[in-house]
Amino acid sequence: MRTVIVANALPKGTVQVRLDVATGSLDETARERGFAHFVEHMAFNGSTHVPEGEMVRLLERKGLAFGADTNAQTSFEQTTYMLDLPRNDADLIDTALMLMRETASELTFSPEAVARERGVVLSELRDGRGYALDNFHDQLAFFYPRATYPQRLPIGTVATIDAATAQGLKDFWQRHYVPAKTTLVVIGDVDPAKVEQAIAARFGDWRAAPPRRARTRAKCCRARRARPTCGPIRRWPNG
């Protein structure tokens, strides 16, 4: 994972934290259209140490406003999570780093949470339809006729969002949310040495999840016969 820590005394006492993952809708297969954006939504819907619905309440107790100070966005090539901290005390900075680590490696993707969030994503898709989106799509097709941009708008399609499962979303997340594709940025009224220590404490043991092993043909054949009715070196570069 790459880290960027910049001391900036103005505005006084404030800090901005960004987790940038180099993955977006261009990384999706045809069946995964919209998954990068859906995963972004799931970052606010439960993780190992932060139950579903608790992240927003936790940030509000710390003085952050959802939307104004906490947000995320997905594009063709990247997904970015943003926290604007109104104070620069060590406890609030550590809370922000904890939440970013939860997003990077601890999301739970419960089927119930996915089902609830599906409606939110579909609502965004419906609300975004209209002349502006059609015009954008036509421009992409005109300027990039051989590229996949027109077929990979981050919002996805009704069919793929409806078909998205908790396991499918988790597979996409585990495949792309890895240290090699992640940059953590902390800018503000901070002591860079202390922030670096805090980042190491939160992210030092993060490793990419092992890929799921596909069932072999032999295993599938055995299953049909049985049922005839059917990273070690840690580097912390700065700057």
PDB file of C-alpha atoms in Angstrom:
ATOM      1  CA  MET A   1       0.000   0.000   0.000  1.00  0.00           C
ATOM      2  CA  ARG A   2       1.207   3.472  -0.848  1.00  0.00           C
ATOM      3  CA  THR A   3       0.814   6.225   1.717  1.00  0.00           C
ATOM      4  CA  VAL A   4       0.831   9.974   1.180  1.00  0.00           C
ATOM      5  CA  ILE A   5       1.106  12.183   4.267  1.00  0.00           C
ATOM      6  CA  VAL A   6       1.222  15.948   3.864  1.00  0.00           C
ATOM      7  CA  ALA A   7       1.373  18.458   6.698  1.00  0.00           C
ATOM      8  CA  ASN A   8      -0.768  21.498   5.908  1.00  0.00           C
ATOM      9  CA  ALA A   9      -1.507  23.897   8.767  1.00  0.00           C
ATOM     10  CA  LEU A  10      -4.484  25.532   7.030  1.00  0.00           C
ATOM     11  CA  PRO A  11      -7.325  25.288   7.753  1.00  0.00           C
ATOM     12  CA  LYS A  12      -6.052  25.015  11.285  1.00  0.00           C
ATOM     13  CA  GLY A  13      -6.951  21.868  13.208  1.00  0.00           C
ATOM     14  CA  THR A  14      -8.523  19.974  10.300  1.00  0.00           C
ATOM     15  CA  VAL A  15      -7.536  16.799   8.441  1.00  0.00           C
ATOM     16  CA  GLN A  16      -8.634  15.106   5.220  1.00  0.00           C
ATOM     17  CA  VAL A  17      -8.323  11.342   4.831  1.00  0.00           C
ATOM     18  CA  ARG A  18      -8.739   9.532   1.513  1.00  0.00           C
ATOM     19  CA  LEU A  19      -8.629   5.842   0.666  1.00  0.00           C
ATOM     20  CA  ASP A  20      -8.165   5.482  -3.078  1.00  0.00           C
ATOM     21  CA  VAL A  21      -8.516   2.017  -4.598  1.00  0.00           C
ATOM     22  CA  ALA A  22      -7.420   1.679  -8.210  1.00  0.00           C
ATOM     23  CA  THR A  23     -10.496  -0.240  -9.287  1.00  0.00           C
ATOM     24  CA  GLY A  24     -13.679   0.845 -10.971  1.00  0.00           C
ATOM     25  CA  SER A  25     -16.258  -0.172 -13.503  1.00  0.00           C
ATOM     26  CA  LEU A  26     -13.665  -1.017 -16.160  1.00  0.00           C
ATOM     27  CA  ASP A  27     -12.583  -3.935 -13.956  1.00  0.00           C
ATOM     28  CA  GLU A  28     -16.049  -5.500 -14.103  1.00  0.00           C
ATOM     29  CA  THR A  29     -17.066  -8.409 -16.290  1.00  0.00           C
ATOM     30  CA  ALA A  30     -20.287  -8.215 -18.262  1.00  0.00           C
ATOM     31  CA  ARG A  31     -22.105  -9.967 -15.406  1.00  0.00           C
ATOM     32  CA  GLU A  32     -20.565  -7.625 -12.819  1.00  0.00           C
ATOM     33  CA  ARG A  33     -21.698  -4.324 -14.293  1.00  0.00           C
ATOM     34  CA  GLY A  34     -22.309  -1.936 -11.409  1.00  0.00           C
ATOM     35  CA  PHE A  35     -20.468  -4.089  -8.857  1.00  0.00           C
ATOM     36  CA  ALA A  36     -17.702  -1.550  -8.136  1.00  0.00           C
ATOM     37  CA  HIS A  37     -20.320   1.059  -7.239  1.00  0.00           C
ATOM     38  CA  PHE A  38     -22.405  -1.478  -5.296  1.00  0.00           C
ATOM     39  CA  VAL A  39     -19.333  -2.439  -3.241  1.00  0.00           C
ATOM     40  CA  GLU A  40     -18.798   1.252  -2.452  1.00  0.00           C
ATOM     41  CA  HIS A  41     -22.309   1.343  -0.992  1.00  0.00           C
ATOM     42  CA  MET A  42     -21.632  -1.778   1.081  1.00  0.00           C
ATOM     43  CA  ALA A  43     -18.709  -0.055   2.802  1.00  0.00           C
ATOM     44  CA  PHE A  44     -21.340   1.751   4.900  1.00  0.00           C
ATOM     45  CA  ASN A  45     -23.315  -1.418   5.639  1.00  0.00           C
ATOM     46  CA  GLY A  46     -21.371  -3.555   8.052  1.00  0.00           C
ATOM     47  CA  SER A  47     -17.851  -4.798   8.697  1.00  0.00           C
ATOM     48  CA  THR A  48     -16.023  -6.994  11.182  1.00  0.00           C
ATOM     49  CA  HIS A  49     -15.774  -4.366  13.912  1.00  0.00           C
ATOM     50  CA  VAL A  50     -18.518  -1.914  12.876  1.00  0.00           C
ATOM     51  CA  PRO A  51     -22.048  -3.374  12.691  1.00  0.00           C
ATOM     52  CA  GLU A  52     -24.416  -2.406   9.899  1.00  0.00           C
ATOM     53  CA  GLY A  53     -25.733   1.123  10.402  1.00  0.00           C
ATOM     54  CA  GLU A  54     -23.179   2.000  13.073  1.00  0.00           C
ATOM     55  CA  MET A  55     -20.561   3.707  10.871  1.00  0.00           C
ATOM     56  CA  VAL A  56     -22.653   6.803  10.203  1.00  0.00           C
ATOM     57  CA  ARG A  57     -23.729   7.027  13.848  1.00  0.00           C
ATOM     58  CA  LEU A  58     -20.114   6.665  14.980  1.00  0.00           C
ATOM     59  CA  LEU A  59     -18.984   9.489  12.710  1.00  0.00           C
ATOM     60  CA  GLU A  60     -21.881  11.701  13.745  1.00  0.00           C
ATOM     61  CA  ARG A  61     -20.925  11.212  17.395  1.00  0.00           C
ATOM     62  CA  LYS A  62     -17.435  12.364  16.425  1.00  0.00           C
ATOM     63  CA  GLY A  63     -18.837  15.551  14.878  1.00  0.00           C
ATOM     64  CA  LEU A  64     -18.927  14.608  11.176  1.00  0.00           C
ATOM     65  CA  ALA A  65     -21.964  15.098   8.946  1.00  0.00           C
ATOM     66  CA  PHE A  66     -22.866  12.300   6.545  1.00  0.00           C
ATOM     67  CA  GLY A  67     -22.551  13.554   2.977  1.00  0.00           C
ATOM     68  CA  ALA A  68     -20.720  16.768   3.816  1.00  0.00           C
ATOM     69  CA  ASP A  69     -17.804  15.215   5.719  1.00  0.00           C
ATOM     70  CA  THR A  70     -18.156  11.527   4.798  1.00  0.00           C
ATOM     71  CA  ASN A  71     -18.608  10.359   1.242  1.00  0.00           C
ATOM     72  CA  ALA A  72     -17.396   8.037  -1.501  1.00  0.00           C
ATOM     73  CA  GLN A  73     -17.407   7.886  -5.280  1.00  0.00           C
ATOM     74  CA  THR A  74     -16.816   5.334  -8.019  1.00  0.00           C
ATOM     75  CA  SER A  75     -15.539   6.015 -11.520  1.00  0.00           C
ATOM     76  CA  PHE A  76     -14.285   3.929 -14.429  1.00  0.00           C
ATOM     77  CA  GLU A  77     -10.865   3.364 -12.890  1.00  0.00           C
ATOM     78  CA  GLN A  78     -10.995   4.147  -9.179  1.00  0.00           C
ATOM     79  CA  THR A  79     -13.081   4.133  -6.021  1.00  0.00           C
ATOM     80  CA  THR A  80     -12.398   6.780  -3.394  1.00  0.00           C
ATOM     81  CA  TYR A  81     -13.561   6.982   0.208  1.00  0.00           C
ATOM     82  CA  MET A  82     -13.421  10.430   1.823  1.00  0.00           C
ATOM     83  CA  LEU A  83     -13.454  11.658   5.411  1.00  0.00           C
ATOM     84  CA  ASP A  84     -13.065  15.343   6.274  1.00  0.00           C
ATOM     85  CA  LEU A  85     -12.184  15.602   9.955  1.00  0.00           C
ATOM     86  CA  PRO A  86     -13.186  18.776  11.801  1.00  0.00           C
ATOM     87  CA  ARG A  87     -10.472  18.188  14.421  1.00  0.00           C
ATOM     88  CA  ASN A  88      -6.928  16.882  14.352  1.00  0.00           C
ATOM     89  CA  ASP A  89      -6.865  15.026  17.661  1.00  0.00           C
ATOM     90  CA  ALA A  90      -5.239  11.592  17.674  1.00  0.00           C
ATOM     91  CA  ASP A  91      -8.454   9.771  18.627  1.00  0.00           C
ATOM     92  CA  LEU A  92     -10.427  11.093  15.655  1.00  0.00           C
ATOM     93  CA  ILE A  93      -7.580  10.414  13.218  1.00  0.00           C
ATOM     94  CA  ASP A  94      -7.307   6.851  14.535  1.00  0.00           C
ATOM     95  CA  THR A  95     -11.071   6.394  14.141  1.00  0.00           C
ATOM     96  CA  ALA A  96     -10.794   7.503  10.505  1.00  0.00           C
ATOM     97  CA  LEU A  97      -7.922   5.088   9.873  1.00  0.00           C
ATOM     98  CA  MET A  98      -9.850   2.283  11.562  1.00  0.00           C
ATOM     99  CA  LEU A  99     -12.843   2.863   9.279  1.00  0.00           C
ATOM    100  CA  MET A 100     -10.626   2.938   6.202  1.00  0.00           C
ATOM    101  CA  ARG A 101      -9.065  -0.367   7.232  1.00  0.00           C
ATOM    102  CA  GLU A 102     -12.525  -1.833   7.739  1.00  0.00           C
ATOM    103  CA  THR A 103     -13.398  -0.799   4.181  1.00  0.00           C
ATOM    104  CA  ALA A 104     -10.169  -2.218   2.803  1.00  0.00           C
ATOM    105  CA  SER A 105     -10.315  -5.674   4.343  1.00  0.00           C
ATOM    106  CA  GLU A 106     -13.204  -6.245   6.759  1.00  0.00           C
ATOM    107  CA  LEU A 107     -16.523  -5.740   4.931  1.00  0.00           C
ATOM    108  CA  THR A 108     -19.034  -8.484   5.726  1.00  0.00           C
ATOM    109  CA  PHE A 109     -21.544  -8.390   2.809  1.00  0.00           C
ATOM    110  CA  SER A 110     -24.438  -9.976   4.678  1.00  0.00           C
ATOM    111  CA  PRO A 111     -27.165 -11.105   2.246  1.00  0.00           C
ATOM    112  CA  GLU A 112     -29.742  -9.096   4.203  1.00  0.00           C
ATOM    113  CA  ALA A 113     -27.684  -5.885   3.962  1.00  0.00           C
ATOM    114  CA  VAL A 114     -27.102  -6.462   0.241  1.00  0.00           C
ATOM    115  CA  ALA A 115     -30.839  -6.910  -0.324  1.00  0.00           C
ATOM    116  CA  ARG A 116     -31.593  -3.668   1.511  1.00  0.00           C
ATOM    117  CA  GLU A 117     -28.919  -1.682  -0.316  1.00  0.00           C
ATOM    118  CA  ARG A 118     -29.950  -3.034  -3.711  1.00  0.00           C
ATOM    119  CA  GLY A 119     -33.016  -0.809  -3.589  1.00  0.00           C
ATOM    120  CA  VAL A 120     -30.867   2.250  -2.919  1.00  0.00           C
ATOM    121  CA  VAL A 121     -28.595   1.482  -5.873  1.00  0.00           C
ATOM    122  CA  LEU A 122     -31.551   0.849  -8.193  1.00  0.00           C
ATOM    123  CA  SER A 123     -33.102   4.121  -7.056  1.00  0.00           C
ATOM    124  CA  GLU A 124     -29.894   5.973  -7.979  1.00  0.00           C
ATOM    125  CA  LEU A 125     -29.936   4.251 -11.364  1.00  0.00           C
ATOM    126  CA  ARG A 126     -33.532   5.305 -12.038  1.00  0.00           C
ATOM    127  CA  ASP A 127     -32.961   8.873 -10.837  1.00  0.00           C
ATOM    128  CA  GLY A 128     -29.921   9.232 -13.081  1.00  0.00           C
ATOM    129  CA  ARG A 129     -31.756   8.373 -16.272  1.00  0.00           C
ATOM    130  CA  GLY A 130     -32.496  11.152 -18.701  1.00  0.00           C
ATOM    131  CA  TYR A 131     -31.039  13.314 -21.432  1.00  0.00           C
ATOM    132  CA  ALA A 132     -27.762  14.043 -19.619  1.00  0.00           C
ATOM    133  CA  LEU A 133     -26.923  10.364 -19.149  1.00  0.00           C
ATOM    134  CA  ASP A 134     -27.966   9.477 -22.698  1.00  0.00           C
ATOM    135  CA  ASN A 135     -25.817  12.295 -24.047  1.00  0.00           C
ATOM    136  CA  PHE A 136     -22.826  11.159 -21.974  1.00  0.00           C
ATOM    137  CA  HIS A 137     -23.243   7.598 -23.218  1.00  0.00           C
ATOM    138  CA  ASP A 138     -23.426   8.784 -26.840  1.00  0.00           C
ATOM    139  CA  GLN A 139     -20.292  10.894 -26.388  1.00  0.00           C
ATOM    140  CA  LEU A 140     -18.373   7.928 -25.005  1.00  0.00           C
ATOM    141  CA  ALA A 141     -19.474   5.782 -27.928  1.00  0.00           C
ATOM    142  CA  PHE A 142     -18.443   8.507 -30.394  1.00  0.00           C
ATOM    143  CA  PHE A 143     -15.052   9.375 -28.903  1.00  0.00           C
ATOM    144  CA  TYR A 144     -14.080   5.826 -27.868  1.00  0.00           C
ATOM    145  CA  PRO A 145     -15.771   3.539 -30.408  1.00  0.00           C
ATOM    146  CA  ARG A 146     -13.487   0.578 -29.677  1.00  0.00           C
ATOM    147  CA  ALA A 147     -13.296   1.025 -25.907  1.00  0.00           C
ATOM    148  CA  THR A 148     -15.494  -0.530 -23.252  1.00  0.00           C
ATOM    149  CA  TYR A 149     -16.459   2.788 -21.616  1.00  0.00           C
ATOM    150  CA  PRO A 150     -20.006   2.862 -23.039  1.00  0.00           C
ATOM    151  CA  GLN A 151     -20.644  -0.662 -21.723  1.00  0.00           C
ATOM    152  CA  ARG A 152     -19.201   0.027 -18.275  1.00  0.00           C
ATOM    153  CA  LEU A 153     -20.961   3.057 -16.829  1.00  0.00           C
ATOM    154  CA  PRO A 154     -20.318   2.818 -13.067  1.00  0.00           C
ATOM    155  CA  ILE A 155     -24.021   2.716 -12.163  1.00  0.00           C
ATOM    156  CA  GLY A 156     -24.443  -0.658 -13.918  1.00  0.00           C
ATOM    157  CA  THR A 157     -27.693  -2.052 -15.276  1.00  0.00           C
ATOM    158  CA  VAL A 158     -30.971  -3.112 -13.694  1.00  0.00           C
ATOM    159  CA  ALA A 159     -30.345  -6.726 -14.727  1.00  0.00           C
ATOM    160  CA  THR A 160     -26.874  -6.997 -13.183  1.00  0.00           C
ATOM    161  CA  ILE A 161     -27.814  -5.127  -9.997  1.00  0.00           C
ATOM    162  CA  ASP A 162     -30.891  -7.327  -9.562  1.00  0.00           C
ATOM    163  CA  ALA A 163     -28.735 -10.427 -10.044  1.00  0.00           C
ATOM    164  CA  ALA A 164     -25.925  -9.317  -7.702  1.00  0.00           C
ATOM    165  CA  THR A 165     -25.402 -11.651  -4.746  1.00  0.00           C
ATOM    166  CA  ALA A 166     -23.544 -11.078  -1.505  1.00  0.00           C
ATOM    167  CA  GLN A 167     -20.902 -13.620  -2.535  1.00  0.00           C
ATOM    168  CA  GLY A 168     -20.500 -12.085  -5.986  1.00  0.00           C
ATOM    169  CA  LEU A 169     -19.935  -8.627  -4.533  1.00  0.00           C
ATOM    170  CA  LYS A 170     -17.528 -10.022  -1.955  1.00  0.00           C
ATOM    171  CA  ASP A 171     -15.573 -11.820  -4.688  1.00  0.00           C
ATOM    172  CA  PHE A 172     -15.189  -8.566  -6.632  1.00  0.00           C
ATOM    173  CA  TRP A 173     -14.119  -6.711  -3.476  1.00  0.00           C
ATOM    174  CA  GLN A 174     -11.553  -9.340  -2.459  1.00  0.00           C
ATOM    175  CA  ARG A 175     -10.170  -9.488  -5.974  1.00  0.00           C
ATOM    176  CA  HIS A 176      -9.559  -5.762  -6.279  1.00  0.00           C
ATOM    177  CA  TYR A 177      -9.277  -4.302  -2.773  1.00  0.00           C
ATOM    178  CA  VAL A 178      -5.660  -5.273  -2.251  1.00  0.00           C
ATOM    179  CA  PRO A 179      -2.645  -3.322  -0.908  1.00  0.00           C
ATOM    180  CA  ALA A 180      -0.993  -3.152  -4.339  1.00  0.00           C
ATOM    181  CA  LYS A 181      -3.946  -1.163  -5.737  1.00  0.00           C
ATOM    182  CA  THR A 182      -4.505   1.105  -2.721  1.00  0.00           C
ATOM    183  CA  THR A 183      -3.283   4.579  -1.763  1.00  0.00           C
ATOM    184  CA  LEU A 184      -4.021   6.113   1.625  1.00  0.00           C
ATOM    185  CA  VAL A 185      -3.787   9.909   1.766  1.00  0.00           C
ATOM    186  CA  VAL A 186      -3.735  12.022   4.942  1.00  0.00           C
ATOM    187  CA  ILE A 187      -3.443  15.795   4.509  1.00  0.00           C
ATOM    188  CA  GLY A 188      -3.890  18.460   7.136  1.00  0.00           C
ATOM    189  CA  ASP A 189      -2.724  19.915  10.396  1.00  0.00           C
ATOM    190  CA  VAL A 190      -0.840  16.791  11.482  1.00  0.00           C
ATOM    191  CA  ASP A 191       2.547  15.493  12.586  1.00  0.00           C
ATOM    192  CA  PRO A 192       3.549  13.205   9.667  1.00  0.00           C
ATOM    193  CA  ALA A 193       5.694  10.942  11.861  1.00  0.00           C
ATOM    194  CA  LYS A 194       2.801  10.270  14.259  1.00  0.00           C
ATOM    195  CA  VAL A 195       0.372   9.688  11.398  1.00  0.00           C
ATOM    196  CA  GLU A 196       2.780   7.230   9.798  1.00  0.00           C
ATOM    197  CA  GLN A 197       2.951   5.298  13.059  1.00  0.00           C
ATOM    198  CA  ALA A 198      -0.832   5.250  13.311  1.00  0.00           C
ATOM    199  CA  ILE A 199      -1.135   3.978   9.723  1.00  0.00           C
ATOM    200  CA  ALA A 200       1.406   1.232  10.381  1.00  0.00           C
ATOM    201  CA  ALA A 201      -0.538   0.147  13.471  1.00  0.00           C
ATOM    202  CA  ARG A 202      -3.807  -0.065  11.527  1.00  0.00           C
ATOM    203  CA  PHE A 203      -2.616  -1.383   8.139  1.00  0.00           C
ATOM    204  CA  GLY A 204       0.688  -3.124   8.865  1.00  0.00           C
ATOM    205  CA  ASP A 205      -0.813  -6.625   8.804  1.00  0.00           C
ATOM    206  CA  TRP A 206      -3.075  -6.134   5.784  1.00  0.00           C
ATOM    207  CA  ARG A 207      -2.562  -8.767   3.107  1.00  0.00           C
ATOM    208  CA  ALA A 208      -4.531  -9.517  -0.025  1.00  0.00           C
ATOM    209  CA  ALA A 209      -7.141 -12.225   0.532  1.00  0.00           C
ATOM    210  CA  PRO A 210      -6.277 -15.532  -1.147  1.00  0.00           C
ATOM    211  CA  PRO A 211      -8.299 -16.112  -4.315  1.00  0.00           C
ATOM    212  CA  ARG A 212     -11.245 -18.476  -4.127  1.00  0.00           C
ATOM    213  CA  ARG A 213     -10.358 -21.852  -5.566  1.00  0.00           C
ATOM    214  CA  ALA A 214     -12.554 -22.823  -8.490  1.00  0.00           C
ATOM    215  CA  ARG A 215     -14.068 -26.284  -8.462  1.00  0.00           C
ATOM    216  CA  THR A 216     -12.162 -28.608 -10.768  1.00  0.00           C
ATOM    217  CA  ARG A 217     -13.850 -30.657 -13.463  1.00  0.00           C
ATOM    218  CA  ALA A 218     -13.063 -33.855 -11.553  1.00  0.00           C
ATOM    219  CA  LYS A 219     -14.748 -32.527  -8.405  1.00  0.00           C
ATOM    220  CA  CYS A 220     -17.789 -31.472 -10.405  1.00  0.00           C
ATOM    221  CA  CYS A 221     -18.004 -34.891 -12.000  1.00  0.00           C
ATOM    222  CA  ARG A 222     -17.753 -36.604  -8.614  1.00  0.00           C
ATOM    223  CA  ALA A 223     -20.509 -34.330  -7.304  1.00  0.00           C
ATOM    224  CA  ARG A 224     -22.758 -35.247 -10.218  1.00  0.00           C
ATOM    225  CA  ARG A 225     -22.124 -38.973  -9.677  1.00  0.00           C
ATOM    226  CA  ALA A 226     -22.870 -38.620  -5.986  1.00  0.00           C
ATOM    227  CA  ARG A 227     -26.100 -36.753  -6.698  1.00  0.00           C
ATOM    228  CA  PRO A 228     -27.567 -38.152  -9.923  1.00  0.00           C
ATOM    229  CA  THR A 229     -30.725 -36.103  -9.449  1.00  0.00           C
ATOM    230  CA  CYS A 230     -29.028 -33.027 -10.016  1.00  0.00           C
ATOM    231  CA  GLY A 231       2.327 -10.655   1.430  1.00  0.00           C
ATOM    232  CA  PRO A 232       4.960 -10.731   3.483  1.00  0.00           C
ATOM    233  CA  ILE A 233       7.460  -7.912   3.187  1.00  0.00           C
ATOM    234  CA  ARG A 234       5.988  -4.672   4.513  1.00  0.00           C
ATOM    235  CA  ARG A 235       6.936  -1.423   2.831  1.00  0.00           C
ATOM    236  CA  TRP A 236       5.702   2.011   3.790  1.00  0.00           C
ATOM    237  CA  PRO A 237       6.846   4.526   1.156  1.00  0.00           C
ATOM    238  CA  ASN A 238       5.952   8.148   1.799  1.00  0.00           C
ATOM    239  CA  GLY A 239       5.084  10.822  -0.718  1.00  0.00           C
TER     240      GLY A 239
END
